[in-house]
PDB file of C-alpha atoms in Angstrom:
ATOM      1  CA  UNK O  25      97.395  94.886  70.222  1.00  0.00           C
ATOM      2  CA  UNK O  26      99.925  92.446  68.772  1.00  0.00           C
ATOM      3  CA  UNK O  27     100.210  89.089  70.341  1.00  0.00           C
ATOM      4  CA  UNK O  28     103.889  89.725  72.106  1.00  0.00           C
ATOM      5  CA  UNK O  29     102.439  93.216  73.446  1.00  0.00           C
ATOM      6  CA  UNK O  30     101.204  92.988  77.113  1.00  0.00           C
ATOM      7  CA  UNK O  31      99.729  96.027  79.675  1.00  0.00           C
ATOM      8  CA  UNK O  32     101.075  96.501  83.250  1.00  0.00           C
ATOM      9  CA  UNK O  33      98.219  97.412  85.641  1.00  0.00           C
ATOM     10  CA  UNK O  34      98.569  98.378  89.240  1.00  0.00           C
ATOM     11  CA  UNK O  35      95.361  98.292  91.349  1.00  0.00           C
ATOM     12  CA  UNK O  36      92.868  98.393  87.836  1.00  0.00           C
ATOM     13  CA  UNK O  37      95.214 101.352  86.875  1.00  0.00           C
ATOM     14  CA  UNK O  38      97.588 101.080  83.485  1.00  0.00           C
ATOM     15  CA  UNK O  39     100.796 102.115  83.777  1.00  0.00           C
ATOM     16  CA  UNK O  40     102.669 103.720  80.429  1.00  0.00           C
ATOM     17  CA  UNK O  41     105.984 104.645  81.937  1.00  0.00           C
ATOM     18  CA  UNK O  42     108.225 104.316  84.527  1.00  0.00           C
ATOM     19  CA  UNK O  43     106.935 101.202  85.684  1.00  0.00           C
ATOM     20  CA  UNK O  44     109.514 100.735  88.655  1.00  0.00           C
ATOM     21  CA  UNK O  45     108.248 104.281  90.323  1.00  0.00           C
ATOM     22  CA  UNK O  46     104.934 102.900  90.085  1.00  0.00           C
ATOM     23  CA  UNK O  47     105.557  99.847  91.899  1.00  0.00           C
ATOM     24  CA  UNK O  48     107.687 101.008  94.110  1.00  0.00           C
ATOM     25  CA  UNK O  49     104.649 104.211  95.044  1.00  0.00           C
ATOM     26  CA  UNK O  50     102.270 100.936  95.561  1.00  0.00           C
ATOM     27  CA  UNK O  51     104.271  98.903  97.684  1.00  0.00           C
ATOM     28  CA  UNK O  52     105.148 101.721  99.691  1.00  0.00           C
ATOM     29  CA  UNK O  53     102.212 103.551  99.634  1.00  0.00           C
ATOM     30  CA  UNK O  54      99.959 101.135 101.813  1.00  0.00           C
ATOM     31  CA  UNK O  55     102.835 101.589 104.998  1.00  0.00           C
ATOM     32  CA  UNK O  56     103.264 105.543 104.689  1.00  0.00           C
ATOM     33  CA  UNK O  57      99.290 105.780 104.673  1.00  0.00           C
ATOM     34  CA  UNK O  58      99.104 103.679 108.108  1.00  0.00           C
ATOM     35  CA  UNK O  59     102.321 105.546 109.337  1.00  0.00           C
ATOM     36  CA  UNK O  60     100.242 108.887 108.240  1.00  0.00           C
ATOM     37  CA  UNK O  61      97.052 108.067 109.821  1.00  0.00           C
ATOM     38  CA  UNK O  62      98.639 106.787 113.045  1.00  0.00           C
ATOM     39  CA  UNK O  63     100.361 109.463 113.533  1.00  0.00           C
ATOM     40  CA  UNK O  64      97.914 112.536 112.853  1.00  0.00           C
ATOM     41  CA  UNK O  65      95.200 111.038 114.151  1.00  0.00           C
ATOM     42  CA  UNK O  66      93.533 110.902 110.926  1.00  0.00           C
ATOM     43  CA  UNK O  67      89.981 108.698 109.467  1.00  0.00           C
ATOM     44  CA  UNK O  68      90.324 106.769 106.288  1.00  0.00           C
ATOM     45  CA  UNK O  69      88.105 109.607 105.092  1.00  0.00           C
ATOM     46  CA  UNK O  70      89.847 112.598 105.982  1.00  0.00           C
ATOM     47  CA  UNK O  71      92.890 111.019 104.660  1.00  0.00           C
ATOM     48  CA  UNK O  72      91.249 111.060 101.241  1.00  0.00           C
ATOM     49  CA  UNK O  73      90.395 114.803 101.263  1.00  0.00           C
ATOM     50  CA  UNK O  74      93.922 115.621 101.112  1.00  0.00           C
ATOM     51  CA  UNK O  75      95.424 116.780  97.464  1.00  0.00           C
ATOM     52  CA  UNK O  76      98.601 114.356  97.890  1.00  0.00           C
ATOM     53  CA  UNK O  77      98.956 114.330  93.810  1.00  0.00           C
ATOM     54  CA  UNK O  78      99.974 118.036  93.919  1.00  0.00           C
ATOM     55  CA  UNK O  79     102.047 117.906  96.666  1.00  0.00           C
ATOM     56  CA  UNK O  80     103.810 115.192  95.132  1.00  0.00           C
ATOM     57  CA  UNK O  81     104.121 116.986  91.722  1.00  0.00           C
ATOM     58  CA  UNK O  82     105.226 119.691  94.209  1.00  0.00           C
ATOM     59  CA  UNK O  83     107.953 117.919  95.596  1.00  0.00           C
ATOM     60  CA  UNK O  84     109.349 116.498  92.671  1.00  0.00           C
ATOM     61  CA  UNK O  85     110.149 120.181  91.357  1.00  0.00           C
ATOM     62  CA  UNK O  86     112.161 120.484  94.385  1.00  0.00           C
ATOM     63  CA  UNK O  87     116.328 120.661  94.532  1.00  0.00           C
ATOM     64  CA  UNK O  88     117.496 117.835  96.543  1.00  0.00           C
ATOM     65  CA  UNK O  89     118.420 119.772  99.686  1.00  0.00           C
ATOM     66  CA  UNK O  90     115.101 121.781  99.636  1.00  0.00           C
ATOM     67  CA  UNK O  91     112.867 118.919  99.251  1.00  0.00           C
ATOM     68  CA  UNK O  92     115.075 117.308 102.235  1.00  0.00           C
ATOM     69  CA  UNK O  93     114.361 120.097 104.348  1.00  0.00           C
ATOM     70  CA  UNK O  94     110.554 119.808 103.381  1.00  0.00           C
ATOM     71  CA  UNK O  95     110.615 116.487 104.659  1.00  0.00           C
ATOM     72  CA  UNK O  96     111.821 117.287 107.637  1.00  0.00           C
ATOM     73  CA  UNK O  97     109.434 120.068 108.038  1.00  0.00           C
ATOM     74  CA  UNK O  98     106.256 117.563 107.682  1.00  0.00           C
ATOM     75  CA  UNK O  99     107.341 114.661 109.608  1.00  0.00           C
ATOM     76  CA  UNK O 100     108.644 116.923 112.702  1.00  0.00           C
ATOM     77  CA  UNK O 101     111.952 116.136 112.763  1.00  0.00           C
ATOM     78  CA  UNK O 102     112.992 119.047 113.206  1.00  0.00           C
ATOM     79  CA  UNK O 103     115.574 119.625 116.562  1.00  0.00           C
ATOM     80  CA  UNK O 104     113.171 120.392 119.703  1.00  0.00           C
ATOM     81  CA  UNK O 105     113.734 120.065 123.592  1.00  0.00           C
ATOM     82  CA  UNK O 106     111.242 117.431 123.351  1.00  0.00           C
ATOM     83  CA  UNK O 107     112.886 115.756 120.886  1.00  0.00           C
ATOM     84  CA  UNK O 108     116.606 115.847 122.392  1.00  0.00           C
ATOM     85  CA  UNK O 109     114.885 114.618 125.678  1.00  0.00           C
ATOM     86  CA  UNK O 110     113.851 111.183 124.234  1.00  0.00           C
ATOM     87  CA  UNK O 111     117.216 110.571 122.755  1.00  0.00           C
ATOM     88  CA  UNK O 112     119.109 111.500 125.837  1.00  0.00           C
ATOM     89  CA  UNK O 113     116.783 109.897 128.368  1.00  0.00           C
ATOM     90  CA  UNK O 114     118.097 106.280 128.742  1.00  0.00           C
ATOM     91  CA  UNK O 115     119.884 106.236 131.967  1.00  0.00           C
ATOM     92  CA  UNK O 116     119.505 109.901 132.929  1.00  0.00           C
ATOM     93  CA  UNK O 117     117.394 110.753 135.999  1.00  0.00           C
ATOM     94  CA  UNK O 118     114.156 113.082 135.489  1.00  0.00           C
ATOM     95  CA  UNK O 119     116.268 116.091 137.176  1.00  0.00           C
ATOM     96  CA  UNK O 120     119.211 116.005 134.351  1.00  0.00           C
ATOM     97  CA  UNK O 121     116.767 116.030 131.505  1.00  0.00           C
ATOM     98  CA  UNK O 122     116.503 119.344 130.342  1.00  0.00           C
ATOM     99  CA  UNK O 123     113.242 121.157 130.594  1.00  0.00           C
ATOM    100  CA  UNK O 124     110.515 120.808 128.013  1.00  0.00           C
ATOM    101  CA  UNK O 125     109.361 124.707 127.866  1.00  0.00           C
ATOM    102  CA  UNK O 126     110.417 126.508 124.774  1.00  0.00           C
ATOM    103  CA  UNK O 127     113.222 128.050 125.050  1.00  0.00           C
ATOM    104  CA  UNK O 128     112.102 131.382 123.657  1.00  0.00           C
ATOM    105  CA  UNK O 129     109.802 131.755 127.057  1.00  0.00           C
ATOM    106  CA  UNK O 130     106.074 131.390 125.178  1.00  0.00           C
ATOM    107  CA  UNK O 131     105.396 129.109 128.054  1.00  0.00           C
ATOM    108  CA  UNK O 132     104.321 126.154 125.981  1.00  0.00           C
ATOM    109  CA  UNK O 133     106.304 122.870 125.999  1.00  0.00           C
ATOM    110  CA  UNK O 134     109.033 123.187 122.673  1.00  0.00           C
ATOM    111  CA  UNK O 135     107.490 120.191 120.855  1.00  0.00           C
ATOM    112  CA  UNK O 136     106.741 119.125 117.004  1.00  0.00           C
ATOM    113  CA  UNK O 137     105.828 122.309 115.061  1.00  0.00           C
ATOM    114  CA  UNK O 138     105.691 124.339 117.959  1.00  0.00           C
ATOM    115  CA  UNK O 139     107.335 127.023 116.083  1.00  0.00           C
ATOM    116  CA  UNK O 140     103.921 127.359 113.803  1.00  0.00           C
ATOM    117  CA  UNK O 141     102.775 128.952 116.874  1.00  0.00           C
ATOM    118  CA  UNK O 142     104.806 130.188 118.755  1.00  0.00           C
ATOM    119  CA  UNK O 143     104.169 133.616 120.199  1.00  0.00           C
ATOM    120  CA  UNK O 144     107.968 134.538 121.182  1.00  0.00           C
ATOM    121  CA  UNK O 145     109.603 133.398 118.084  1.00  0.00           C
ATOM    122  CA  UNK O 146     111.166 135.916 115.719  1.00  0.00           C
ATOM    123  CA  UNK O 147     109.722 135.276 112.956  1.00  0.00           C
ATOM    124  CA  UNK O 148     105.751 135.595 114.885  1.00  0.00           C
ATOM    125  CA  UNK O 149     106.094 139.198 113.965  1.00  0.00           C
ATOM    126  CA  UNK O 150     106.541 138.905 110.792  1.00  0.00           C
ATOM    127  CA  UNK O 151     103.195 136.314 110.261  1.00  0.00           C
ATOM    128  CA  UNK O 152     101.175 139.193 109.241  1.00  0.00           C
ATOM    129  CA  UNK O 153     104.095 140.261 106.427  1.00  0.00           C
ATOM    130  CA  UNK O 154     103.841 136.943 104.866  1.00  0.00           C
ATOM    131  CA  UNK O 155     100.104 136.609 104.949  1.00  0.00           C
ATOM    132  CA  UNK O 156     100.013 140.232 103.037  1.00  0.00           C
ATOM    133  CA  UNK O 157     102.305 138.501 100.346  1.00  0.00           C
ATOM    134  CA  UNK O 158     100.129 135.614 100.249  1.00  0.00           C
ATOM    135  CA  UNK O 159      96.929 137.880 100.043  1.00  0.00           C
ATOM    136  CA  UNK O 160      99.491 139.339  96.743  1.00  0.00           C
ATOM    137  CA  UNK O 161      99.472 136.003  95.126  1.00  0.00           C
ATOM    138  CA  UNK O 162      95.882 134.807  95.759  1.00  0.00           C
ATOM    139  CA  UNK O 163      95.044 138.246  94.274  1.00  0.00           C
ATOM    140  CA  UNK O 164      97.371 138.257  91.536  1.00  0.00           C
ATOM    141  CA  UNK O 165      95.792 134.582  90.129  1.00  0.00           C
ATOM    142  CA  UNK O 166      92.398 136.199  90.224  1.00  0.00           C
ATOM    143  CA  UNK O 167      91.307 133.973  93.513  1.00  0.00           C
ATOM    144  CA  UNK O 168      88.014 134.414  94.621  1.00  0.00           C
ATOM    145  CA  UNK O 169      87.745 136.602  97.759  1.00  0.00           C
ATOM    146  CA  UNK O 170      85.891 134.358  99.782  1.00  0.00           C
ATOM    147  CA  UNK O 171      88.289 131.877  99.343  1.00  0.00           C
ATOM    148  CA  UNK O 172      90.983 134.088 100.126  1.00  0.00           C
ATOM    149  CA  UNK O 173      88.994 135.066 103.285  1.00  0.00           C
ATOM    150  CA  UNK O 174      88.811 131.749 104.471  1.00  0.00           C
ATOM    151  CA  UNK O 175      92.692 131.063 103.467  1.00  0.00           C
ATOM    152  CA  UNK O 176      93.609 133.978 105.173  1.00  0.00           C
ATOM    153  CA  UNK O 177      91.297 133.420 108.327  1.00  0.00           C
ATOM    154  CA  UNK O 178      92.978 129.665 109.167  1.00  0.00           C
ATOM    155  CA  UNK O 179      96.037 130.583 109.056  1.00  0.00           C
ATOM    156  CA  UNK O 180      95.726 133.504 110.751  1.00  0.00           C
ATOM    157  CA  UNK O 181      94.627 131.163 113.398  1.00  0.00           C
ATOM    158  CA  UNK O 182      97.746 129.296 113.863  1.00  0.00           C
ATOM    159  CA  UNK O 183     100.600 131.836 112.886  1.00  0.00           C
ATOM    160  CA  UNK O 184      99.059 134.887 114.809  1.00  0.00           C
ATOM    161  CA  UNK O 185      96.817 133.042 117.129  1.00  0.00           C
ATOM    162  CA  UNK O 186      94.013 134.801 115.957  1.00  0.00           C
ATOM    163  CA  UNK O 187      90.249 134.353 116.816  1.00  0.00           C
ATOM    164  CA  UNK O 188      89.138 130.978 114.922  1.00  0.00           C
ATOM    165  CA  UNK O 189      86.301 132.269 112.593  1.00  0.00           C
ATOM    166  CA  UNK O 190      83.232 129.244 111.930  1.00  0.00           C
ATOM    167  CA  UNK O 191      81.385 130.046 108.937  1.00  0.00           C
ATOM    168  CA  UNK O 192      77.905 129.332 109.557  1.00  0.00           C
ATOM    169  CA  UNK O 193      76.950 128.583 105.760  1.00  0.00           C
ATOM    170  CA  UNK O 194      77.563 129.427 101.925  1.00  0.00           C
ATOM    171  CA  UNK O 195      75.760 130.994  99.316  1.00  0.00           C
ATOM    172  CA  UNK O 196      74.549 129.182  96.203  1.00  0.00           C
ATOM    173  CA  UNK O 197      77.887 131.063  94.610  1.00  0.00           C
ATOM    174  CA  UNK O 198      80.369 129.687  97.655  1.00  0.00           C
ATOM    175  CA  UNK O 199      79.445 126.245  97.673  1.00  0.00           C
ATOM    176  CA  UNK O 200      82.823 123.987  96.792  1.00  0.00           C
ATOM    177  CA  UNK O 201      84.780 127.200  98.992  1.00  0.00           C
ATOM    178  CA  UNK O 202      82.733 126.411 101.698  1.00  0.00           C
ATOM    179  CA  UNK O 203      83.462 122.541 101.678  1.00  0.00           C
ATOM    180  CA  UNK O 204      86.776 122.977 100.894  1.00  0.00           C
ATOM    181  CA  UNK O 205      87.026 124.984 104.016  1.00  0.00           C
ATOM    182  CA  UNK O 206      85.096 122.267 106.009  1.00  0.00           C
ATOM    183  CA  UNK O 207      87.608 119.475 104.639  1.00  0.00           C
ATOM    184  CA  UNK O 208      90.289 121.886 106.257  1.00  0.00           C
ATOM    185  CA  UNK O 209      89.436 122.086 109.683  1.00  0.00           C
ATOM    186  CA  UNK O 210      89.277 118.313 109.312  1.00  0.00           C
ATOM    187  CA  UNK O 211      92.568 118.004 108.279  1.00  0.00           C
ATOM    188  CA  UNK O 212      93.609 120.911 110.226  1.00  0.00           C
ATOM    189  CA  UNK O 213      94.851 124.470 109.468  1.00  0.00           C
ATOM    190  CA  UNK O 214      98.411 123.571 111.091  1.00  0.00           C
ATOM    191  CA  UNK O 215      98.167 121.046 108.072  1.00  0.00           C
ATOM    192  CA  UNK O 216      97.926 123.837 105.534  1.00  0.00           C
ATOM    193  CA  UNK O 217     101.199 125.030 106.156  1.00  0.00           C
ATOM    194  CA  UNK O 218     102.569 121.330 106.274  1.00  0.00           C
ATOM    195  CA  UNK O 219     101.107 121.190 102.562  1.00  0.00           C
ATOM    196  CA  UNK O 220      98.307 118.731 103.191  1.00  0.00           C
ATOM    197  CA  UNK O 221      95.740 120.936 101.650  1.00  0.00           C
ATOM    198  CA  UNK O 222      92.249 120.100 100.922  1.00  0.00           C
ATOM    199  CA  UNK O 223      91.506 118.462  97.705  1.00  0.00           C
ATOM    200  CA  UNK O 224      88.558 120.996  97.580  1.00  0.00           C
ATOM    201  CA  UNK O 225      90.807 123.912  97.209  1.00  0.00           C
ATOM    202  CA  UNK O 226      92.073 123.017  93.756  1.00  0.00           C
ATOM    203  CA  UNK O 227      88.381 122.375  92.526  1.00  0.00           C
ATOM    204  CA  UNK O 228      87.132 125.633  93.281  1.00  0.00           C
ATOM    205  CA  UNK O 229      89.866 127.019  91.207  1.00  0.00           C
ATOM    206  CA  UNK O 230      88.762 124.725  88.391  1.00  0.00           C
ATOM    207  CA  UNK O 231      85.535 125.946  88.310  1.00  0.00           C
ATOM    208  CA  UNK O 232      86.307 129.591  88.896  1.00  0.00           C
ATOM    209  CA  UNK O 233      88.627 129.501  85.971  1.00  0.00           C
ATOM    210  CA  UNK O 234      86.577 127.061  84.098  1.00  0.00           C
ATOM    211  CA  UNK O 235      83.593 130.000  84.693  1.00  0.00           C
ATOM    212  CA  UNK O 236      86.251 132.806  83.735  1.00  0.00           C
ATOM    213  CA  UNK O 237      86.944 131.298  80.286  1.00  0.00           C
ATOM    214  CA  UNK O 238      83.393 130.696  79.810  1.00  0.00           C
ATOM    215  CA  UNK O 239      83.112 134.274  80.038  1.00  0.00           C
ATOM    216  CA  UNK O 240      85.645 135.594  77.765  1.00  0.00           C
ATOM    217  CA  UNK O 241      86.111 135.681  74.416  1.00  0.00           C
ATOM    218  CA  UNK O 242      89.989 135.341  74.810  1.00  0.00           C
ATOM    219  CA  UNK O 243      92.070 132.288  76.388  1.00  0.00           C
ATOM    220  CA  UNK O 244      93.278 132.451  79.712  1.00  0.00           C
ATOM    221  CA  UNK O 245      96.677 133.317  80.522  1.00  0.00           C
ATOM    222  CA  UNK O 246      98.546 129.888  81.133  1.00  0.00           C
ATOM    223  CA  UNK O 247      99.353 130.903  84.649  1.00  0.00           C
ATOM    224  CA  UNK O 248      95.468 131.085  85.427  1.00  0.00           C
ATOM    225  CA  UNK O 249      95.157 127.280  85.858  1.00  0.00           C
ATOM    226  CA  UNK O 250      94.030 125.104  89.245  1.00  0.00           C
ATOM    227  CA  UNK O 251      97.330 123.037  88.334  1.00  0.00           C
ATOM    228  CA  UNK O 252      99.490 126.335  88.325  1.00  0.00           C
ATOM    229  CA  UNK O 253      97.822 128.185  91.406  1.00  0.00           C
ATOM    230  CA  UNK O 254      98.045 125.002  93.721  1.00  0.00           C
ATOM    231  CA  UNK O 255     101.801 124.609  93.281  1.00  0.00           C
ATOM    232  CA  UNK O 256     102.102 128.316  93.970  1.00  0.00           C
ATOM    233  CA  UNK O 257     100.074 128.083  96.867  1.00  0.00           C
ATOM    234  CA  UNK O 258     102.388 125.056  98.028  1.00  0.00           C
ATOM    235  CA  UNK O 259     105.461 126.796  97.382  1.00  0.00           C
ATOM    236  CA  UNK O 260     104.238 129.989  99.491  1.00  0.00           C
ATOM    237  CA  UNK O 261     102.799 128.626 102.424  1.00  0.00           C
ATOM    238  CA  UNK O 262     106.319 126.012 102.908  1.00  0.00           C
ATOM    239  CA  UNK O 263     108.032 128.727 102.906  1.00  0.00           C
ATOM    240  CA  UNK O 264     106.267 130.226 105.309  1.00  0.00           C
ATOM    241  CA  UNK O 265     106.689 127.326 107.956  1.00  0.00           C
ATOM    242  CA  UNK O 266     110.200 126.619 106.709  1.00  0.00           C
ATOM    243  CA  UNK O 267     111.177 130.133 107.115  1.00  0.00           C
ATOM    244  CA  UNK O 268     109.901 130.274 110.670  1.00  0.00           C
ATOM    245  CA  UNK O 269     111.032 126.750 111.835  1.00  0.00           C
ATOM    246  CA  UNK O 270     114.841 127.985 110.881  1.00  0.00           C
ATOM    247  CA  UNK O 271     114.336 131.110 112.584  1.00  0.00           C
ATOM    248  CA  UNK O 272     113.381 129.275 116.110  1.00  0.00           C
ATOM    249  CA  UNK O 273     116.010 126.955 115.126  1.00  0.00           C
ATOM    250  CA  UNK O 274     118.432 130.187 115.084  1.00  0.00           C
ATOM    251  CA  UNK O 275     117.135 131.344 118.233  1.00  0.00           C
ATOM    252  CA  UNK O 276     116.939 128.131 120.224  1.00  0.00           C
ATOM    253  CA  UNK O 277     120.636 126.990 119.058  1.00  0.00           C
ATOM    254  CA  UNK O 278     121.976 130.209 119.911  1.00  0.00           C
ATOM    255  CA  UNK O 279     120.081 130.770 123.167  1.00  0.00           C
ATOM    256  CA  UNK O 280     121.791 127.221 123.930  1.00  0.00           C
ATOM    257  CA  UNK O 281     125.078 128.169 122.792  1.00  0.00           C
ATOM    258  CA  UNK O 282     125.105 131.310 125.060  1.00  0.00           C
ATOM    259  CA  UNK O 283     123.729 129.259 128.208  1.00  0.00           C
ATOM    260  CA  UNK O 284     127.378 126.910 127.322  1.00  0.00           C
ATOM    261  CA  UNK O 285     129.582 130.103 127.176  1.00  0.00           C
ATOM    262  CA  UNK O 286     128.477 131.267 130.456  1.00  0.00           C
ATOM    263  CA  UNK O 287     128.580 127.785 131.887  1.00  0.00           C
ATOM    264  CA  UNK O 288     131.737 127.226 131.232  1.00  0.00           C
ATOM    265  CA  UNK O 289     133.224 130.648 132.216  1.00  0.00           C
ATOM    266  CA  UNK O 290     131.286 130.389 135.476  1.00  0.00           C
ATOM    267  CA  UNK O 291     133.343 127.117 136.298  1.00  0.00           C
ATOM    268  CA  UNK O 292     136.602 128.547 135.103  1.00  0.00           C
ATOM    269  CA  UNK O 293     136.382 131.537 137.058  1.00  0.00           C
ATOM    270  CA  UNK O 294     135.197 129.235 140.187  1.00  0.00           C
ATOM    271  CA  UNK O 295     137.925 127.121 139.609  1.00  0.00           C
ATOM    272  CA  UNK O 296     140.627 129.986 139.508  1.00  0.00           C
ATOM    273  CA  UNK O 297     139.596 131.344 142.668  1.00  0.00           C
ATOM    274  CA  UNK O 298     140.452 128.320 144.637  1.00  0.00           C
ATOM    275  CA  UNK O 299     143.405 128.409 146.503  1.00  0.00           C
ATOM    276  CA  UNK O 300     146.254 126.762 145.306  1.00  0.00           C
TER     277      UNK O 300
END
């Protein structure tokens, strides 16, 4: 190095470019991780088995509007009863808050990414639809099927409130799928389709295309990489949970909007029956 040449590092880490994204990740960073942890309940541990470096990657591909509408997705600020409740219930007795139920009448209270679950929701019907074109892609990058069984089997457990399935063990071959599925239902399967996916996930894809080369006398197709096949996986299973939080938000805006219409023609055919 010449004398008037210098290195930036950030927590023992150099940093080549973009030196005020960097800083501004770190000094951020520390917050959003307590904010994180507070608010899913999650270990310093578990917090580290999540793959936030392709989700970020992930995000950054993103349109403006899309990525704002992710956002809104993961942190649950998306419009619920719940939610309009606690900014409407400063000076309002318990009896003119509105009720908590979802409005679609699963019987569960309407709350943060109720609509994940929900069993009355359009869009429930069509969980099994969008797992079959997930099954498509996880086929279609040459995913191993036990991995796509255990995929398949945790979501299944949110979006069609399936049986849960516990694995009782691997074989020597479904080791890293195994843990990766472990580190899951640590994080949580409702998670998943937030995009906090195990870290474990995109190592077993390493190695099973690492073992796929090994075996062939020809290079991989470029779309046969960990790097590619996590993004994909992001961009499928967002859609899934943004596609069914707009269609509750469809449903619950319009049941509301109905409720108004009748509302208000019930008190303007009260009030011209009165005598005058």
């Amino acid at each position: 190095m010449d004398d008037h040449d210098f290195l930036i590092k950030i927590n023992g880490e150099i940093v080549y470019s973009n030196v005020a994204a960097e800083l501004r990740s770190k000094l951020t960073g520390r917050a959003m991780k307590t904010y994180l942890k507070s608010k899913y309940q999650w270990s310093d541990e578990v917090f580290t088995k999540i793959d936030w470096k392709s989700l970020e990657a992930y995000m950054k591909s993103l349109s403006q509007q899309i990525r704002t509408n992710v956002h809104k997705l993961r942190y649950g600020w998306q419009f619920t009863r719940q939610r309009k409740n606690l900014f409407e219930i400063h000076g309002k007795e318990d009896l003119e808050l509105e009720d908590e139920s979802c409005p679609l009448g699963c019987g569960d209270t309407d709350d943060t990414h109720h609509f994940l679950s929900c069993s009355s929701q359009p869009g429930f019907i069509k969980s099994n639809t969008e797992l079959w074109r997930l099954d498509r892609f996880l086929l279609r990058y040459k995913t191993p099927k036990p991995l796509c069984h255990m995929i398949l089997t945790g979501l299944r457990s949110v979006l069609c409130q399936g049986n849960h399935v516990v694995f009782c063990g691997p074989s020597e071959q479904e080791e890293i799928e195994f843990v990766a599925y472990c580190d899951q239902e640590e994080i949580g399967w409702k998670h998943f389709l937030l995009g906090n996916l195990s870290l474990k996930w995109k190592e077993a894809m390493e190695d099973h295309y690492a073992a796929m080369a090994a075996a062939s006398d020809d290079k991989l197709p470029r779309h046969l990489s960990a790097k590619v096949w996590t993004k994909k996986l992001l961009c499928h299973v967002l859609h899934i949970s943004l596609t069914d939080g707009k269609s509750v938000m469809n449903s619950t805006m319009h049941s509301r909007l109905i409720l108004t219409t009748v509302t208000n023609e019930n008190h303007y055919l009260t009030r011209s029956k009165r005598p005058s």
